[in-house]
Short mmCIF file of C-alpha atoms in Angstrom, two decimals:
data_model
loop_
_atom_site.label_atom_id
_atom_site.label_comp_id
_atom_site.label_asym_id
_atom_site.label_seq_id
_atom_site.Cartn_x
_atom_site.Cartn_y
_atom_site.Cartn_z
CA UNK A 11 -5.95 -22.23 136.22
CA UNK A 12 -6.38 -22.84 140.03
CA UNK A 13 -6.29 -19.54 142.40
CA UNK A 14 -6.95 -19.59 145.89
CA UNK A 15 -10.36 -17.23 147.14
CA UNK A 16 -7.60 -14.08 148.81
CA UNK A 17 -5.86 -14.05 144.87
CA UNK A 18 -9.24 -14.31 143.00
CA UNK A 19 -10.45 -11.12 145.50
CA UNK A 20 -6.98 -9.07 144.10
CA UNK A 21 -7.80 -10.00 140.54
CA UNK A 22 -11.20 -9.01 140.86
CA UNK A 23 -10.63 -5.62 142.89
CA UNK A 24 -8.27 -4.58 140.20
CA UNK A 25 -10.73 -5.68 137.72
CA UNK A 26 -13.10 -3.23 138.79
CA UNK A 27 -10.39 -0.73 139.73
CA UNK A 28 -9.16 -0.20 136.63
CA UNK A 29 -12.78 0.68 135.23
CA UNK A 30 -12.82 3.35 137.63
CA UNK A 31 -9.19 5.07 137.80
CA UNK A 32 -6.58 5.78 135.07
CA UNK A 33 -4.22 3.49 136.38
CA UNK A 34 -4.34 0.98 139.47
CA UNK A 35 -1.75 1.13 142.21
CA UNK A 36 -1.02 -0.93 145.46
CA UNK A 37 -2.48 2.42 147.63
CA UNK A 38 -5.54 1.73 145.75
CA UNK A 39 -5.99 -2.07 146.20
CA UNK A 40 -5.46 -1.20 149.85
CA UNK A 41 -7.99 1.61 150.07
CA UNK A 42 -10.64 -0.70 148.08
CA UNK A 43 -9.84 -3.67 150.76
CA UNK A 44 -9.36 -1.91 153.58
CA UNK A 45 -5.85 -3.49 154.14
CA UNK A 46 -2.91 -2.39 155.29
CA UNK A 47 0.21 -1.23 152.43
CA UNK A 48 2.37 -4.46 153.76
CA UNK A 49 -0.17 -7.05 153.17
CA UNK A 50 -1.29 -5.72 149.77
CA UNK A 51 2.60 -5.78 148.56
CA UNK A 52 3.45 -9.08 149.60
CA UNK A 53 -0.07 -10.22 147.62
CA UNK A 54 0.94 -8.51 144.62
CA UNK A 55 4.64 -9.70 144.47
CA UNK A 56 2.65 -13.07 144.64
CA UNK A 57 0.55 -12.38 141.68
CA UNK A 58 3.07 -10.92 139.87
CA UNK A 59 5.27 -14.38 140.32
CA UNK A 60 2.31 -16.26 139.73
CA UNK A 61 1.77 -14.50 136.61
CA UNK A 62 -1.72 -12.88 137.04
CA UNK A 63 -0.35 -8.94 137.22
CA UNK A 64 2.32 -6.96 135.49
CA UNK A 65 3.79 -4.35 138.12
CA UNK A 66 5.41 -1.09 135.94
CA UNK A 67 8.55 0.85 137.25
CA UNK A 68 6.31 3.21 138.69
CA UNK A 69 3.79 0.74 140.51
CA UNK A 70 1.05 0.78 138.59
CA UNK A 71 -0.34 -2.76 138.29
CA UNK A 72 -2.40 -4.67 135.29
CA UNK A 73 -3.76 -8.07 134.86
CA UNK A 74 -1.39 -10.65 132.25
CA UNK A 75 -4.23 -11.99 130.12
CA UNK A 76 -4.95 -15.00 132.30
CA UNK A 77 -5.16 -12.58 135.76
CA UNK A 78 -7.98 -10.97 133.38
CA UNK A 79 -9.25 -14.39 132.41
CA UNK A 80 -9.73 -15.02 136.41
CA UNK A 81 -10.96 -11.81 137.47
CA UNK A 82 -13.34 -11.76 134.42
CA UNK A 83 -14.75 -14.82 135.64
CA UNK A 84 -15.11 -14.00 139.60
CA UNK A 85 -16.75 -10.21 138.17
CA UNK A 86 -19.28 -12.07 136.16
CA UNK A 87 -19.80 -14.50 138.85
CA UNK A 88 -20.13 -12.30 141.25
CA UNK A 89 -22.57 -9.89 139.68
CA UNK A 90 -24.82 -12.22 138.05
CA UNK A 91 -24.99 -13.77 141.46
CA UNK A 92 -25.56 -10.64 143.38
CA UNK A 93 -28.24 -9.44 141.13
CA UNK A 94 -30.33 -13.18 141.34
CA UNK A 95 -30.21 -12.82 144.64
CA UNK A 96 -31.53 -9.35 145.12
CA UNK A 97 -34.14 -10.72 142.21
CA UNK A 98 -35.15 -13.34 145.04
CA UNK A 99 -35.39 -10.14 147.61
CA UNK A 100 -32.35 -10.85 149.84
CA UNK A 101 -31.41 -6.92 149.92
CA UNK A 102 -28.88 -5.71 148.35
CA UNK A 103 -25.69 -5.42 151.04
CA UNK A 104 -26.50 -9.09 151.98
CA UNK A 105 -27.29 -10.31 148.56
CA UNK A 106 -23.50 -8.83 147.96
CA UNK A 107 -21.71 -10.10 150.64
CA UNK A 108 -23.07 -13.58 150.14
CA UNK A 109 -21.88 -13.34 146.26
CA UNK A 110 -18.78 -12.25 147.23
CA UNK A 111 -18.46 -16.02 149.17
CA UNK A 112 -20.39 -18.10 146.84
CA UNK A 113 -18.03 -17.19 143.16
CA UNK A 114 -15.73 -18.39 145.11
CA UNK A 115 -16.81 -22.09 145.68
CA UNK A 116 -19.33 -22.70 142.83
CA UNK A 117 -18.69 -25.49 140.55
CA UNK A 118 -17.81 -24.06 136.79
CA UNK A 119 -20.94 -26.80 136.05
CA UNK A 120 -23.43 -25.46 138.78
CA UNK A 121 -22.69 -21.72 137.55
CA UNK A 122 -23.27 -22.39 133.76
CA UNK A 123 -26.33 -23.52 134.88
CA UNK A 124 -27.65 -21.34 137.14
CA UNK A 125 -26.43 -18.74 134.39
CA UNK A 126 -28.54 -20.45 131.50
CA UNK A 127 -31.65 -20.30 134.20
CA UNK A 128 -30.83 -16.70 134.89
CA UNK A 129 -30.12 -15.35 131.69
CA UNK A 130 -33.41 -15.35 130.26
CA UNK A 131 -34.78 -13.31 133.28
CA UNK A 132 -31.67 -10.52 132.95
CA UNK A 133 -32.87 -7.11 132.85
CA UNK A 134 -30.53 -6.19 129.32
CA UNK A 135 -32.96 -8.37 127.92
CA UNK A 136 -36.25 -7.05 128.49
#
């Protein structure tokens, strides 16, 4: 299941989209992102060929099962990273934005373990 960092950053944005709205459309992605209608279309009509999204008649766009399998993975990455950071006292914004680049690039290996470090230390726990 290899996906390049642009398709995992789709997956993930309508991951988290589709917490938040009823139903996820290309406008939305776009709004999220900050990109223009154009560029979000021709991504999508590359997910949807790749398999990761489903696309209805009237535009509104899930994840297949392994587009939910990838964003699932970048989401968790992402947040537990974020939130180990700010734990360390990079502030917040940064401690984001450099998540956002590292679940990208981390080994499946180094993340388990910096997970099984983590997890003790996660705040649900306490």
């Amino acid at each position: 299941m290899h996906t390049n960092e642009s398709a995992e950053n789709y997956l993930e944005t309508i991951l988290i989209l589709s917490k938040q709205l009823p139903v996820v459309r290309s406008v939305d992605i776009a709004a999220e992102l900050n990109f223009k209608k154009p560029s979000i279309s021709v991504a999508m009509k590359k997910l949807k060929n790749s398999g990761y999204i489903l696309v209805s008649p009237k535009g509104y766009i899930t994840l297949t099962k392994t587009g939910k399998e990838i964003a699932d993975r970048i989401y968790e990455r992402h947040t537990l990273l974020t939130s180990w950071l700010t734990r360390l006292g990079v502030d917040a914004d940064t401690a984001a934005k450099d998540a956002c680049r590292i679940e990208h690039v981390i080994s499946s290996q180094s993340f388990e373990a910096l997970r099984n470090h983590v997890k003790p230390f996660s705040p649900d726990e306490n």
